[in-house]
Amino acid sequence: MEVAMELDYALDLPRHVAQDLFPDTATMSAALADRVAAMLRHAIGQRGRASLVVSGGRSPIPFLRALGQRKLDWSRVTVTLADERWVPADHPDSNAGLVIANLLQGPAAEARFVPLYGGENSPGDGLAACAARLDEIRRPFDVVVLGMGDDGHFASIFPGIPRLGELLSEGGPALAATVPPAAPHARMTLGLSALLDARRILLPIAGAVKRKVIEAAAAGNESFPIATLLRQRRTPMHVFFCSST
């Protein structure tokens, strides 16, 4: 059962962006897992299958572990990634490895996992094969769960990267190879057009820094890529926020 608190410091976001506030990350992660599991169950009931797109990094780990414990027919769920560092799954920086270790365990191991990394020398070399794998997933995606960095990036759509405007266009590329500034690994990322091809986008964030960033983006600071995601009205978006990190 989800437990959201009515606190007196709601985020200053556009009215079309839903939000829930929580006292701590544990409560938020559990509520997010409940919401995602309910949406996946609904999709299975309506269409026989469900699809889930998740982000990597360390912040989603409590959510991924909680979701893996939720009861649903995991054999009917397909999971993929919003972005990936171009490293094999056994590399410590792999988002695929993180998802396998923290979500796809126990009953959740029955889910079908579609990786972005395919073993090619670079994301550019692997672009066509990756696109073909993703094309096997029925669209729209049922649920997309993103994260946001302190610089306002989501997926691997970072400020200042080449082709940023294209990646933030609703008519832009669905998939792209990119190299974030000062990052140790090249990456594959879904573009905004693919991420919006979803029934709902959920964005969990925590802490005062990210609150400041998302509110600045909502106020029109276009230096933060997240501003474009907040502004769009094509796909319903829901922010989960807690003040503690």
Short mmCIF file of C-alpha atoms in Angstrom, two decimals, residues 80 147 174 195 209:
data_model
loop_
_atom_site.label_atom_id
_atom_site.label_comp_id
_atom_site.label_asym_id
_atom_site.label_seq_id
_atom_site.Cartn_x
_atom_site.Cartn_y
_atom_site.Cartn_z
CA THR A 80 15.03 -2.71 -20.57
CA GLY A 147 16.42 9.39 -12.58
CA ALA A 174 14.82 7.15 -30.55
CA LEU A 195 11.01 7.82 -23.61
CA VAL A 209 20.06 19.93 -4.48
#
